[in-house]
Short mmCIF file of C-alpha atoms in Angstrom, two decimals:
data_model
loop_
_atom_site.label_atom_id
_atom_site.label_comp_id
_atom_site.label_asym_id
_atom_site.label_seq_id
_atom_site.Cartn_x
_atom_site.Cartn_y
_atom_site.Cartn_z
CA UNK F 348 -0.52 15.81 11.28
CA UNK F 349 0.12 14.66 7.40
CA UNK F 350 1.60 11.45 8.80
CA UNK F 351 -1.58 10.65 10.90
CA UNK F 352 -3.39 12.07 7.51
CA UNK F 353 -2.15 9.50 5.48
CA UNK F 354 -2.50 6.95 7.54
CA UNK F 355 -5.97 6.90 8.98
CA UNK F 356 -7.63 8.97 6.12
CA UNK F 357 -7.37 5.87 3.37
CA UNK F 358 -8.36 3.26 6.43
CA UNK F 359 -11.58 5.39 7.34
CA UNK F 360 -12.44 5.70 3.74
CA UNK F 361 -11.90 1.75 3.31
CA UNK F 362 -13.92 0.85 5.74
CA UNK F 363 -16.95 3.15 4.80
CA UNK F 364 -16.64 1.67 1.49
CA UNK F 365 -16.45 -1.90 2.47
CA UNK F 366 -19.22 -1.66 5.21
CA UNK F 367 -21.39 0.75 3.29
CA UNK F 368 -21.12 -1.01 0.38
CA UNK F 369 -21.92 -4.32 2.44
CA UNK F 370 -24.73 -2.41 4.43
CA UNK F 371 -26.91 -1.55 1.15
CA UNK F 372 -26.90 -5.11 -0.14
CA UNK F 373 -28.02 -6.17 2.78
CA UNK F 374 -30.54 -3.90 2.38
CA UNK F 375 -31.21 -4.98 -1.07
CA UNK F 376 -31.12 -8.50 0.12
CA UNK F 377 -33.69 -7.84 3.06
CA UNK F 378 -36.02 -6.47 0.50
CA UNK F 379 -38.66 -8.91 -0.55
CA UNK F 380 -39.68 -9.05 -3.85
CA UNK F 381 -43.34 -11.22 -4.08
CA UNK F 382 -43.94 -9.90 -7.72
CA UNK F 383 -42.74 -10.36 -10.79
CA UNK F 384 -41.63 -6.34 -11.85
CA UNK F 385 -39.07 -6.87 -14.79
CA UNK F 386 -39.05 -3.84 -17.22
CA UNK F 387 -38.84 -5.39 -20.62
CA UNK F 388 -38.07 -4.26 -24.08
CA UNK F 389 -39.02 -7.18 -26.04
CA UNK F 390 -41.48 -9.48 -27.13
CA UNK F 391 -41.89 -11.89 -24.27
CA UNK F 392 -42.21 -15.77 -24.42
CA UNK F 393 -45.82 -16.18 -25.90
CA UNK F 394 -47.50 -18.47 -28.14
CA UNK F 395 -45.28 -20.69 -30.51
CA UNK F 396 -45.58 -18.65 -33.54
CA UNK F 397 -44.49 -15.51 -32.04
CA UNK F 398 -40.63 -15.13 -32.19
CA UNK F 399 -39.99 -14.23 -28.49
CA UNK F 400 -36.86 -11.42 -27.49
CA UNK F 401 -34.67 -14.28 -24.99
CA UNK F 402 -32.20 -11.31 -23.81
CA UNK F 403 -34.69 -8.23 -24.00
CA UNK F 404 -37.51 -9.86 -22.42
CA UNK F 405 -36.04 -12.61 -21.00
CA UNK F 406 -38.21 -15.98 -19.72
CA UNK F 407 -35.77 -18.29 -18.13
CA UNK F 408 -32.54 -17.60 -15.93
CA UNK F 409 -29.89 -18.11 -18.91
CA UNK F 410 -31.65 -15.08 -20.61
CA UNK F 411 -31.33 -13.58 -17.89
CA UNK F 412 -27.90 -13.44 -17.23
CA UNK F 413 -27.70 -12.69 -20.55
CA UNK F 414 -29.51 -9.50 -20.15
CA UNK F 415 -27.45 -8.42 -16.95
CA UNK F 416 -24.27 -9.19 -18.74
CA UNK F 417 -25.29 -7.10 -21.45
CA UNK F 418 -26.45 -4.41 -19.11
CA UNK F 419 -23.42 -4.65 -16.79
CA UNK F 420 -20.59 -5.07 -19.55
CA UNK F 421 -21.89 -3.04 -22.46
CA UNK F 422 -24.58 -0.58 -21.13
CA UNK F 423 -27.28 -2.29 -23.16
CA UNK F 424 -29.83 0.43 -21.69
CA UNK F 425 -27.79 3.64 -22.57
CA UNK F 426 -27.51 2.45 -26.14
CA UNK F 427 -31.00 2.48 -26.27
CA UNK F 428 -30.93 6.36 -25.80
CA UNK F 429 -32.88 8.43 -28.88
CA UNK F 430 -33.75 12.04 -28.85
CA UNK F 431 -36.81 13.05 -30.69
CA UNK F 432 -36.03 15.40 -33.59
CA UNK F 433 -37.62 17.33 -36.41
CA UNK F 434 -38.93 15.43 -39.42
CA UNK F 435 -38.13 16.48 -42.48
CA UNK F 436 -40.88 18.93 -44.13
CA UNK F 437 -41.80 18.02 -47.72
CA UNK F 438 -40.10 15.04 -47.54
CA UNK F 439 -40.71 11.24 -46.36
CA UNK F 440 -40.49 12.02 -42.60
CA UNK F 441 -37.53 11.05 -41.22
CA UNK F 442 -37.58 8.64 -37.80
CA UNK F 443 -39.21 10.74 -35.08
CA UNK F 444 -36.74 9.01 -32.52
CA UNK F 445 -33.41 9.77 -33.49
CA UNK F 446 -30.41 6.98 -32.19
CA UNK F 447 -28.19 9.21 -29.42
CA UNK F 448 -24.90 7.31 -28.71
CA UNK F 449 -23.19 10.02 -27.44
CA UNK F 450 -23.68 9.10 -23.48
CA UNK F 451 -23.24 5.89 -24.16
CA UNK F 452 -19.88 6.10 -25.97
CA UNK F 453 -18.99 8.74 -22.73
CA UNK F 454 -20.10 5.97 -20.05
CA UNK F 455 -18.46 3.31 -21.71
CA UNK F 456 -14.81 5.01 -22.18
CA UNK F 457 -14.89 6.02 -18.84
CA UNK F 458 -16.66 2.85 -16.96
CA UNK F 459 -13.96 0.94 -19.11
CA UNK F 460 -11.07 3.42 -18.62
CA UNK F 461 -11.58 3.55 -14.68
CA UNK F 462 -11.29 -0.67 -14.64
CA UNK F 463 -7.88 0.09 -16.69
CA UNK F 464 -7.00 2.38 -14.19
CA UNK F 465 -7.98 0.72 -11.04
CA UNK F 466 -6.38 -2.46 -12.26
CA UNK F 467 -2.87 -0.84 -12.81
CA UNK F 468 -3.13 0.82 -9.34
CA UNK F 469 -3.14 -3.16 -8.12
CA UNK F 470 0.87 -2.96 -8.73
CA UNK F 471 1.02 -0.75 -5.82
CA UNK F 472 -1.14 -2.78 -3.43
CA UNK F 473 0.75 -6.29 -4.33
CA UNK F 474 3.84 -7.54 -3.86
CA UNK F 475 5.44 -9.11 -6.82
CA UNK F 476 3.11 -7.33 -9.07
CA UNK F 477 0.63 -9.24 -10.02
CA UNK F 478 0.94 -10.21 -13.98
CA UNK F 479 -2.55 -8.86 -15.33
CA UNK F 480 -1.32 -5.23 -13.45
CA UNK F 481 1.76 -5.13 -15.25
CA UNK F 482 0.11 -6.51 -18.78
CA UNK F 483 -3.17 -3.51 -18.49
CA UNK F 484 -0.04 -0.91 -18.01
CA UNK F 485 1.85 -2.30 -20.82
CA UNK F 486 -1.05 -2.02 -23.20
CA UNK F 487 -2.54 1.13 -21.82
CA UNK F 488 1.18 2.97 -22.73
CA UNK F 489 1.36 1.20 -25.87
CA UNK F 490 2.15 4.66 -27.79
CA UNK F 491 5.01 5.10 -25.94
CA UNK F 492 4.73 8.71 -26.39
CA UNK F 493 6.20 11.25 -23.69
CA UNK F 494 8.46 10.33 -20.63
CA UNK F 495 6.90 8.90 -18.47
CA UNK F 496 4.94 7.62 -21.45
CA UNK F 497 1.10 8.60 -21.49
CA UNK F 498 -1.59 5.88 -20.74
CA UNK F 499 -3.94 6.23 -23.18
CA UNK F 500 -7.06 5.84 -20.54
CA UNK F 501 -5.26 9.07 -19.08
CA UNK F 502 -6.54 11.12 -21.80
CA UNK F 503 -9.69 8.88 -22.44
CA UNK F 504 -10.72 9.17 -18.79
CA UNK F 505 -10.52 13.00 -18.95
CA UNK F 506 -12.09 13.02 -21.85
CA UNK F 507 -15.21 10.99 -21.20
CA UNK F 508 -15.71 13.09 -17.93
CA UNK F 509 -15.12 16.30 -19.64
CA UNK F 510 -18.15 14.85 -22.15
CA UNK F 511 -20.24 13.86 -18.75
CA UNK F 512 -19.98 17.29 -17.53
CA UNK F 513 -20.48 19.29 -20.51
CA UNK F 514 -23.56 17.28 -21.26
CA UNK F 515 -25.12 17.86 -18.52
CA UNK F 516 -24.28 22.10 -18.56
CA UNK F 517 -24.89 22.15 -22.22
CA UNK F 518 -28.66 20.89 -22.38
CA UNK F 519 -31.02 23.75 -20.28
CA UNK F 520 -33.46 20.44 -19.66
CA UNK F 521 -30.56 18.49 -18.89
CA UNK F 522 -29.00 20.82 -16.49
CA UNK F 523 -32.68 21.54 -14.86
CA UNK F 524 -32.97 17.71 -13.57
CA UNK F 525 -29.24 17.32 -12.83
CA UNK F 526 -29.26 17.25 -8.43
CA UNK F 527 -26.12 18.75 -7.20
CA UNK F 528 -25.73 14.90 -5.90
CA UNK F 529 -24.54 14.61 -10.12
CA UNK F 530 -22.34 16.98 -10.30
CA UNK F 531 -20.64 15.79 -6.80
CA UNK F 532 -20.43 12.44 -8.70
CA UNK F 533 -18.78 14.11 -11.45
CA UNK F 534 -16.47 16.67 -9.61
CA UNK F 535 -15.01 13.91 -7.37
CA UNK F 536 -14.13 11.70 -10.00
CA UNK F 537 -12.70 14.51 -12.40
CA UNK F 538 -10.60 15.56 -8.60
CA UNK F 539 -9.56 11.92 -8.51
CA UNK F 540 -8.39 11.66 -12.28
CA UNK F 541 -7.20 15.48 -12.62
CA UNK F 542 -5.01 15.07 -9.36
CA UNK F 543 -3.73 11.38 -10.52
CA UNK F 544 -2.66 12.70 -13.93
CA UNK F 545 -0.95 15.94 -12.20
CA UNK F 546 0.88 13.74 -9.98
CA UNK F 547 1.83 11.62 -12.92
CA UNK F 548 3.26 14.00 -15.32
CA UNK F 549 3.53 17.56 -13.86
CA UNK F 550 3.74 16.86 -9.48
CA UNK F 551 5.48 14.05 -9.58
CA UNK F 552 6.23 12.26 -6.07
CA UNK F 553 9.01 9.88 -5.01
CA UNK F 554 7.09 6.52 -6.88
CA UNK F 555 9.29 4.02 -4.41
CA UNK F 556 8.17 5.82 -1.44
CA UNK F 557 4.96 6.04 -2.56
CA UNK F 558 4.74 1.97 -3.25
CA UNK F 559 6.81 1.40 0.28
CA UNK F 560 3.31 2.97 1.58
CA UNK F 561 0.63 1.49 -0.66
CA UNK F 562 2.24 -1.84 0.34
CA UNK F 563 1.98 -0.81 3.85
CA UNK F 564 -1.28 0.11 3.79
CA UNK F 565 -2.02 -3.07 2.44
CA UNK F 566 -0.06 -5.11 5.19
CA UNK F 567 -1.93 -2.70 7.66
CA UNK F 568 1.17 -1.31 8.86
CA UNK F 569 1.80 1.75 7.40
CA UNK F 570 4.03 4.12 7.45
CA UNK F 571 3.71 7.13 5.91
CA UNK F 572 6.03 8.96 3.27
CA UNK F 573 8.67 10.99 4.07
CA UNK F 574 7.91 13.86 1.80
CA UNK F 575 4.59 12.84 -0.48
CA UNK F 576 4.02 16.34 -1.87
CA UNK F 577 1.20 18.17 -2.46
CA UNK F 578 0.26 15.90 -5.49
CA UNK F 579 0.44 12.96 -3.71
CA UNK F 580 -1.76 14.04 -0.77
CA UNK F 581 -4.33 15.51 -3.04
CA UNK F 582 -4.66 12.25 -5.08
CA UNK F 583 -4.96 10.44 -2.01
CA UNK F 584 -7.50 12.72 -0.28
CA UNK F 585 -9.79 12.40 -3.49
CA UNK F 586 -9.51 8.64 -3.91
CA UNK F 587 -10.53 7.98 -0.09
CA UNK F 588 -13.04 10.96 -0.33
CA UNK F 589 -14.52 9.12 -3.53
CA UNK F 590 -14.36 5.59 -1.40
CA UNK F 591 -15.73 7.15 1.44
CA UNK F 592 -18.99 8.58 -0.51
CA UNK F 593 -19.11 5.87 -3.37
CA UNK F 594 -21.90 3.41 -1.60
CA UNK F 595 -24.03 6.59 -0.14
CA UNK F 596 -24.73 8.23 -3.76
CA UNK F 597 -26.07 7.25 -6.90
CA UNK F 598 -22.18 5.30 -7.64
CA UNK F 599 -23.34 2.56 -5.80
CA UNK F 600 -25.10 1.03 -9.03
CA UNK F 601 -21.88 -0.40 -8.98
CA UNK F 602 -23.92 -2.87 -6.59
CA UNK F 603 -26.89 -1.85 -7.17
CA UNK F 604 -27.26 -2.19 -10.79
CA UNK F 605 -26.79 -6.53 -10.22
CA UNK F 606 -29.99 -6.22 -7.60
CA UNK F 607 -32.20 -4.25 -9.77
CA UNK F 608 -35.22 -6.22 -9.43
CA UNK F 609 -36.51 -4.61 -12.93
CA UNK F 610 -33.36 -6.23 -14.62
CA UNK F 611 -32.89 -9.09 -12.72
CA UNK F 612 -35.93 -10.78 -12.69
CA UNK F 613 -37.17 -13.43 -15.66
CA UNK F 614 -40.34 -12.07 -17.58
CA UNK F 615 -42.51 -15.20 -16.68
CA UNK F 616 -45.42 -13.54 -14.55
CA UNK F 617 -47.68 -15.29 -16.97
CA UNK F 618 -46.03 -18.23 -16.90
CA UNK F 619 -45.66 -18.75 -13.51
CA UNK F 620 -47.88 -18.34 -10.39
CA UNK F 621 -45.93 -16.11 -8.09
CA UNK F 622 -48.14 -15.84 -4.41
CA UNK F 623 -46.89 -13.16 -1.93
CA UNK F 624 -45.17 -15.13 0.85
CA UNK F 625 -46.53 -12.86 3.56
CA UNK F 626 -50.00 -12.82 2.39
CA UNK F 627 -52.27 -12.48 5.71
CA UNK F 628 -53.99 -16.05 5.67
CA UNK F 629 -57.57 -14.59 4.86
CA UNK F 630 -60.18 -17.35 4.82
CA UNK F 631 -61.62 -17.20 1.67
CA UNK F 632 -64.76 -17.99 -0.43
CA UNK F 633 -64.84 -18.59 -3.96
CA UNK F 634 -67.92 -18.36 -5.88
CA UNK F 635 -67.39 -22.43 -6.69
CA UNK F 636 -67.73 -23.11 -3.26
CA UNK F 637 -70.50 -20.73 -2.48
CA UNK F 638 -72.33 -22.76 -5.10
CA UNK F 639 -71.69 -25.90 -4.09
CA UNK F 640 -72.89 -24.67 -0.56
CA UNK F 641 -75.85 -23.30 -2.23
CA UNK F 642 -76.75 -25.53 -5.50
CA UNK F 643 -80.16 -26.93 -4.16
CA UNK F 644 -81.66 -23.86 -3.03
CA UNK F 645 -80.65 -21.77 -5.91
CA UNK F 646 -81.80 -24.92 -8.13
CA UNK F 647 -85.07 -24.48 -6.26
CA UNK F 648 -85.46 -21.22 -6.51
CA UNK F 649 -84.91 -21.50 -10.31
CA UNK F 650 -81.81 -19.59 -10.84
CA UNK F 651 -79.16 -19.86 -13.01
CA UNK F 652 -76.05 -21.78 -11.85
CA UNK F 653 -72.72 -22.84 -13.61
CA UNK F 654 -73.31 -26.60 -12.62
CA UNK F 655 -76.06 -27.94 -12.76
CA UNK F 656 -75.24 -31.65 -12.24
CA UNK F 657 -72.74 -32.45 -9.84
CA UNK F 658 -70.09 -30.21 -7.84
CA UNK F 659 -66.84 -28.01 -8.37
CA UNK F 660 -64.66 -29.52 -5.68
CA UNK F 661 -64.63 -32.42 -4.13
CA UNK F 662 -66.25 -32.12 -0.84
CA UNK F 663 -63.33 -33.39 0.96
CA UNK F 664 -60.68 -31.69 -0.29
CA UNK F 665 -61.93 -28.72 1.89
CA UNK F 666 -61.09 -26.19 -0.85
CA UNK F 667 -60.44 -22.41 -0.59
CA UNK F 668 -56.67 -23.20 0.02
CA UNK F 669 -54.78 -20.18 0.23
CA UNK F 670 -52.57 -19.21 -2.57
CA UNK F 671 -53.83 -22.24 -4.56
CA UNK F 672 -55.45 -21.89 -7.90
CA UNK F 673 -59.24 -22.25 -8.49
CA UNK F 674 -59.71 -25.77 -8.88
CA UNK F 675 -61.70 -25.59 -12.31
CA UNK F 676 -61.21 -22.66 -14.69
CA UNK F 677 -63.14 -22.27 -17.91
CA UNK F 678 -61.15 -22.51 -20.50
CA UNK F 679 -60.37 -19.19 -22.70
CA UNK F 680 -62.10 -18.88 -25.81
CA UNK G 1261 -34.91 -17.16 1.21
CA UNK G 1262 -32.63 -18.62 -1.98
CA UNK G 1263 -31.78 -15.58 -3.44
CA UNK G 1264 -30.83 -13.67 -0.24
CA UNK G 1265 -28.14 -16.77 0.37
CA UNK G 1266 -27.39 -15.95 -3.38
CA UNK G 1267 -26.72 -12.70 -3.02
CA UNK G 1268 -24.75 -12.90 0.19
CA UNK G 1269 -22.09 -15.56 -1.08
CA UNK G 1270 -21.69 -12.78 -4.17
CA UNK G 1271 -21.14 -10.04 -1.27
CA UNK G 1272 -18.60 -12.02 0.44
CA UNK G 1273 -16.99 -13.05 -2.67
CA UNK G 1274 -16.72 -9.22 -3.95
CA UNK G 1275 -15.92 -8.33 -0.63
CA UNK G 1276 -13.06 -10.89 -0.43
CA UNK G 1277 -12.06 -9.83 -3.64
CA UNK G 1278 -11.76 -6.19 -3.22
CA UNK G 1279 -9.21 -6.83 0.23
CA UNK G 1280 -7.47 -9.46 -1.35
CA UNK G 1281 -4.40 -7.32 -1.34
CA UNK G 1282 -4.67 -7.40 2.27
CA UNK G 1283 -5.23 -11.22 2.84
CA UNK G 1284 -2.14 -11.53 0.18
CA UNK G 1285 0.20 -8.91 1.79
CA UNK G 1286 -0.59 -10.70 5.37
CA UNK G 1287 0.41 -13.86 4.07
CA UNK G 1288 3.76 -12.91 2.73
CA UNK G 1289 6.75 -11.31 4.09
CA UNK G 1290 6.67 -7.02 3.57
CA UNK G 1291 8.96 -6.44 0.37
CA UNK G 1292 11.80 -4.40 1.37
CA UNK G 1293 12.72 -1.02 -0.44
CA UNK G 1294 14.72 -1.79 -3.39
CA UNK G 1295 18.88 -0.64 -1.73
CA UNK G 1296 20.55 0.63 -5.20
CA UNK G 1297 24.64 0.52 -5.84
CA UNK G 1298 26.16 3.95 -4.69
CA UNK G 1299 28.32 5.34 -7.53
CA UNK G 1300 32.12 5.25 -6.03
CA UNK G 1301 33.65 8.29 -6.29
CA UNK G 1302 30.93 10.67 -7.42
CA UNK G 1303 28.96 11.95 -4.78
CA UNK G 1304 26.59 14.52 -6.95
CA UNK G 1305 24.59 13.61 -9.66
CA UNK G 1306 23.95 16.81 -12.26
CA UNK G 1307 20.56 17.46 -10.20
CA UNK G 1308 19.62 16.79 -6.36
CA UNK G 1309 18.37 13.80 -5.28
CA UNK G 1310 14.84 14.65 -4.96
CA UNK G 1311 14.68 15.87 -8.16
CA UNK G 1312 16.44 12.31 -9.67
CA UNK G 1313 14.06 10.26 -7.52
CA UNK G 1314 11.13 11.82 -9.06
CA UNK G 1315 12.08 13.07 -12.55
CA UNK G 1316 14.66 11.63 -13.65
CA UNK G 1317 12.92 10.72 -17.05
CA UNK G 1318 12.50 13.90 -18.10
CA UNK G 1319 15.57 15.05 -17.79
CA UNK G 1320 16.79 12.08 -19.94
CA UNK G 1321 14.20 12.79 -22.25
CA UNK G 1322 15.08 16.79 -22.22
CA UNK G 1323 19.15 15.25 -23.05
CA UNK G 1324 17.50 13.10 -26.01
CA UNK G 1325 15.86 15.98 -27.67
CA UNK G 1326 18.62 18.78 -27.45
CA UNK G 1327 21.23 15.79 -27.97
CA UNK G 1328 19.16 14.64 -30.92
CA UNK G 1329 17.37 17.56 -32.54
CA UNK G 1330 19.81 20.32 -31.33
CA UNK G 1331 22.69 18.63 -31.96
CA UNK G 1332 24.00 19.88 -28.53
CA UNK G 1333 26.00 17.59 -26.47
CA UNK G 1334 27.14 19.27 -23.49
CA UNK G 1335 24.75 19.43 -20.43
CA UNK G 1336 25.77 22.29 -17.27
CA UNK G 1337 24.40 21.37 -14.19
CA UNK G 1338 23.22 23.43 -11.39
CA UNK G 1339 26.78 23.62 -10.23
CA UNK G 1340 28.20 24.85 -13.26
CA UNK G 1341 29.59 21.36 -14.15
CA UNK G 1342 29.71 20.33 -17.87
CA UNK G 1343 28.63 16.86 -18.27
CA UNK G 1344 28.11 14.87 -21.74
CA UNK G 1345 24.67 14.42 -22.70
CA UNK G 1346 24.43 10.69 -22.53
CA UNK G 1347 22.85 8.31 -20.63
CA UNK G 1348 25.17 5.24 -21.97
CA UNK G 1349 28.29 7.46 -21.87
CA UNK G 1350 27.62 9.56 -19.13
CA UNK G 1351 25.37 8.28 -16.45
CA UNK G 1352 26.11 4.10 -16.51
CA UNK G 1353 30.11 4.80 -17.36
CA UNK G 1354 30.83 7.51 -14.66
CA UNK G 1355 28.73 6.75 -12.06
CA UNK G 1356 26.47 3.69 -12.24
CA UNK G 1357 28.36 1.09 -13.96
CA UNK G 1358 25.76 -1.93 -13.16
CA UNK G 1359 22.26 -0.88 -14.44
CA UNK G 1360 21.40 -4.18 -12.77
CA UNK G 1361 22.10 -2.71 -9.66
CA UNK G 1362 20.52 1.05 -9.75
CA UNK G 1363 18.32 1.05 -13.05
CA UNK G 1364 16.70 -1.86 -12.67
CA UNK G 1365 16.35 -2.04 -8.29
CA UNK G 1366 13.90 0.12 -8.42
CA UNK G 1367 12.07 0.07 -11.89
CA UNK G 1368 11.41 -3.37 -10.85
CA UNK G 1369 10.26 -2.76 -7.78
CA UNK G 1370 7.47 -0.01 -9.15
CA UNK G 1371 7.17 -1.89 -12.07
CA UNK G 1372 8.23 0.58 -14.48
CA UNK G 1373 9.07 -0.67 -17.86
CA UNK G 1374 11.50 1.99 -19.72
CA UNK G 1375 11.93 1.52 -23.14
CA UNK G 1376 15.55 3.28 -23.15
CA UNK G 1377 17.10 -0.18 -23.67
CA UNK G 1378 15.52 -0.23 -27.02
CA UNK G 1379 17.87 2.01 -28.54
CA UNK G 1380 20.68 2.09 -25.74
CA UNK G 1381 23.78 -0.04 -25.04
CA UNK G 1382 24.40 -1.27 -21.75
CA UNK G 1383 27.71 -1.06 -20.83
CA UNK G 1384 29.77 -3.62 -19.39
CA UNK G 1385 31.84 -3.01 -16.42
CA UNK G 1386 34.99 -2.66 -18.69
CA UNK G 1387 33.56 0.14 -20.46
CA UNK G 1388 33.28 -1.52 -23.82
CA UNK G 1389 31.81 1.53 -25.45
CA UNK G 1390 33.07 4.77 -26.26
CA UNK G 1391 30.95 7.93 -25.33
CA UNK G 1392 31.10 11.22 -26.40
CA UNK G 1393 30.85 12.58 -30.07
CA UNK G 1394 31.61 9.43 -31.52
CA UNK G 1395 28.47 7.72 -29.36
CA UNK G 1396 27.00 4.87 -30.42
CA UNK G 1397 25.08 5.17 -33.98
CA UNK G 1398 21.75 3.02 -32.63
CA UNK G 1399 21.54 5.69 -29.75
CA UNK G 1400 20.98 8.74 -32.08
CA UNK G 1401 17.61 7.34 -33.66
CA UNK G 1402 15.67 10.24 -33.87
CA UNK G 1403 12.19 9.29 -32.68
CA UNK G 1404 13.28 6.88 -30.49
CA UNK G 1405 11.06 6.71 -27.52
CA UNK G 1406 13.74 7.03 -24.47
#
């Protein structure tokens, strides 16, 4: 029963994660997006004496990228956090919106931590180990305290979750709009890192027997440790448990966060006509064409037009094309 | 249309990414398990086997501290045995005399990096260092990270 445990447990969770994870792009992908629906913190392209924000608003593709590399790599969003606070009585007021770093400091230790982590778990998975595996390790137990030497992402991991937890008990408002889909988040990571940091320095397993079957499992032919131990099996039930769920709950911004159309798209909705491709082709009749259908009777009649003396369109052209702009605009004054 | 092709090559690519350990491992031969020198003559080590597979750094580490802050140098094992606390002395001279062969199989193979070789002599196979009391001078660093 372990043996067959081992052996189709981390397969079943690979392939919900690859297939789920492929399944919701697709459905991101599927999704059309006619409008222009960025979410913008900055001064957007306007007239030439206005100094425009290229990253925060962006307006062309470059600031763009620019923006989701921020976003993706630093957490440009979460260092935007503030709190409101008290001013100070008496006193010149102090800022009403007070700067709150805290979450973002805790997201980016352990966002940064878990590539560390995940990247010196590639050793296990390759054979020779590949050199950036063995260079992360080398820095990550650059203290060279203890025996087998501490990471340091070890303690910053635990720490960082620890911090995402108690944030989230602490606050009363905070722990009112926290689903129990958060804390599952939370609790499966903290099983995966709690159980991986057991099995490194307390349950320790047989490591060559351990990489005999990560390489294995990578050659799809596995077979299955001898003895793993408790440690083992745990870590390895709450790695493909946290596989298994990652693209059906909220850790799928993973993927999700690159297709956010509110992040992802330029800010140029004034610049740019976007039309609705699947707009129902309406016939339509603008009120230049209804006077140029109209121009001698109304002149007749004595009421007032916009043209007196000639017509809008030319007569040819057909007008009332759909999607296209009106063929003469008064100019803004 | 454009951006769906976009974001579909990026799938793939992330996709073929994330199993590249599997296209890799399929291409190459399986590594086998790393076969270590059997000590001649000795056929315990001062703990079981399991134990050594899995902790063996510890115990090294518990023989640094009492060997180096104690000041003790005799170790009993679980059989009552008295062995010299050192890994030098001890473990490379009486039982594996090629590091290159036991040490070194398998911390290769998991790519384990000890630092013991910082402060430690290798021997050579003609025992070119003397254990014991008298050990080595750059093995009794305190601090030393084993």
């Amino acid at each position: 029963m372990p043996t067959v445990l081992l052996i189709a447990v981390p397969y079943v969770a690979a392939v919900l994660f690859l297939g789920g994870l492929a399944w919701r792009v697709w459905t991101w992908a599927a999704t059309p997006e006619p409008f222009r629906i960025p979410t913008t913190t900055g001064q957007q392209r306007s007239l030439a004496g206005i100094a425009p924000s290229r990253v925060e608003s962006p307006s062309t593709t470059a600031g763009v990228v620019g923006r989701m590399l921020l976003e993706g790599l630093l957490f440009r969003s979460l260092f935007r956090n503030v709190a409101s606070g008290p001013t100070a009585a008496g006193t010149c007021p102090d800022p009403v919106f007070l700067e709150r770093k805290a979450l973002w400091l805790g997201a980016m230790a352990f966002h940064w931590s878990l590539l560390v982590i995940v990247v010196r778990h590639l050793g296990l998975f390759v054979e020779p180990i590949p050199r950036v595996a063995s260079f992360v390790a080398s820095v990550d137990g650059f203290f060279q305290v203890g025996s087998p030497s501490w990471y340091a992402t070890d303690v910053i991991v635990i720490v960082a979750l620890g911090y995402l937890l108690f944030r989230r008990v602490r606050d009363p408002l905070l722990r009112y709009l926290t689903l129990p889909a958060d804390y599952l988040a939370l609790a499966v990571l903290i099983a995966v890192v709690g159980s991986g940091v057991v099995l490194r320095y307390v349950a320790r397993t047989d490591l060559i027997a351990v990489r005999q079957y990560t390489l294995g499992l990578a050659a799809l032919a596995p077979t299955a440790p001898a003895s793993p131990g408790a440690g083992f099996v745990l870590h390895l039930l709450s790695v493909s448990v946290l596989l298994a769920i990652l693209p059906f709950t909220k850790m799928v911004h993973a993927a999700g966060m690159w297709l956010s159309p509110t992040r992802n798209q330029a800010n140029d909705g004034r610049r740019r006509r976007h039309v609705n491709p699947w707009n129902a082709p309406a016939p339509f009749h603008t009120y230049e064409e209804w006077e140029d259908e109209f121009r001698e009777k109304l002149q007749a009649a004595g009421l007032p037009i916009e043209r007196e003396d000639g017509r809008f369109q030319n007569p040819q052209a057909g007008g009332g094309e759909r999607g296209a702009p009106p063929a003469a605009q008064a100019p803004l004054t | 249309m454009r951006n769906r092709i976009l974001i579909l090559a990026g799938l793939a690519l992330c996709l073929a990414a994330l199993t590249w350990p599997v296209w890799r491992a399929l291409a190459s031969a399986p590594a086998p398990a790393p076969s270590l020198a059997r000590p001649v003559g000795a056929t315990r080590c001062v703990a079981p086997v399991g134990f050594m597979r899995t902790s063996h750094m510890t115990l090294l580490a518990e023989w640094r501290d009492r060997v180096v802050r104690d000041g003790v140098r005799t170790y009993t094992d679980a059989d009552g045995r008295v062995v010299t606390m050192s890994l030098s002395g001890t473990c490379l001279r009486a039982c594996h005399a090629d590091k290159t062969k036991f040490c070194d199989r398998c911390h290769d193979y998991a790519g384990v990096k000890p630092t013991c070789w910082g402060c430690h002599v290798v021997p050579t196979a003609t025992g070119a260092i003397v254990s014991g009391p008298a050990a080595p001078s750059r093995s009794s660093r305190p601090g030393a990270a084993l």
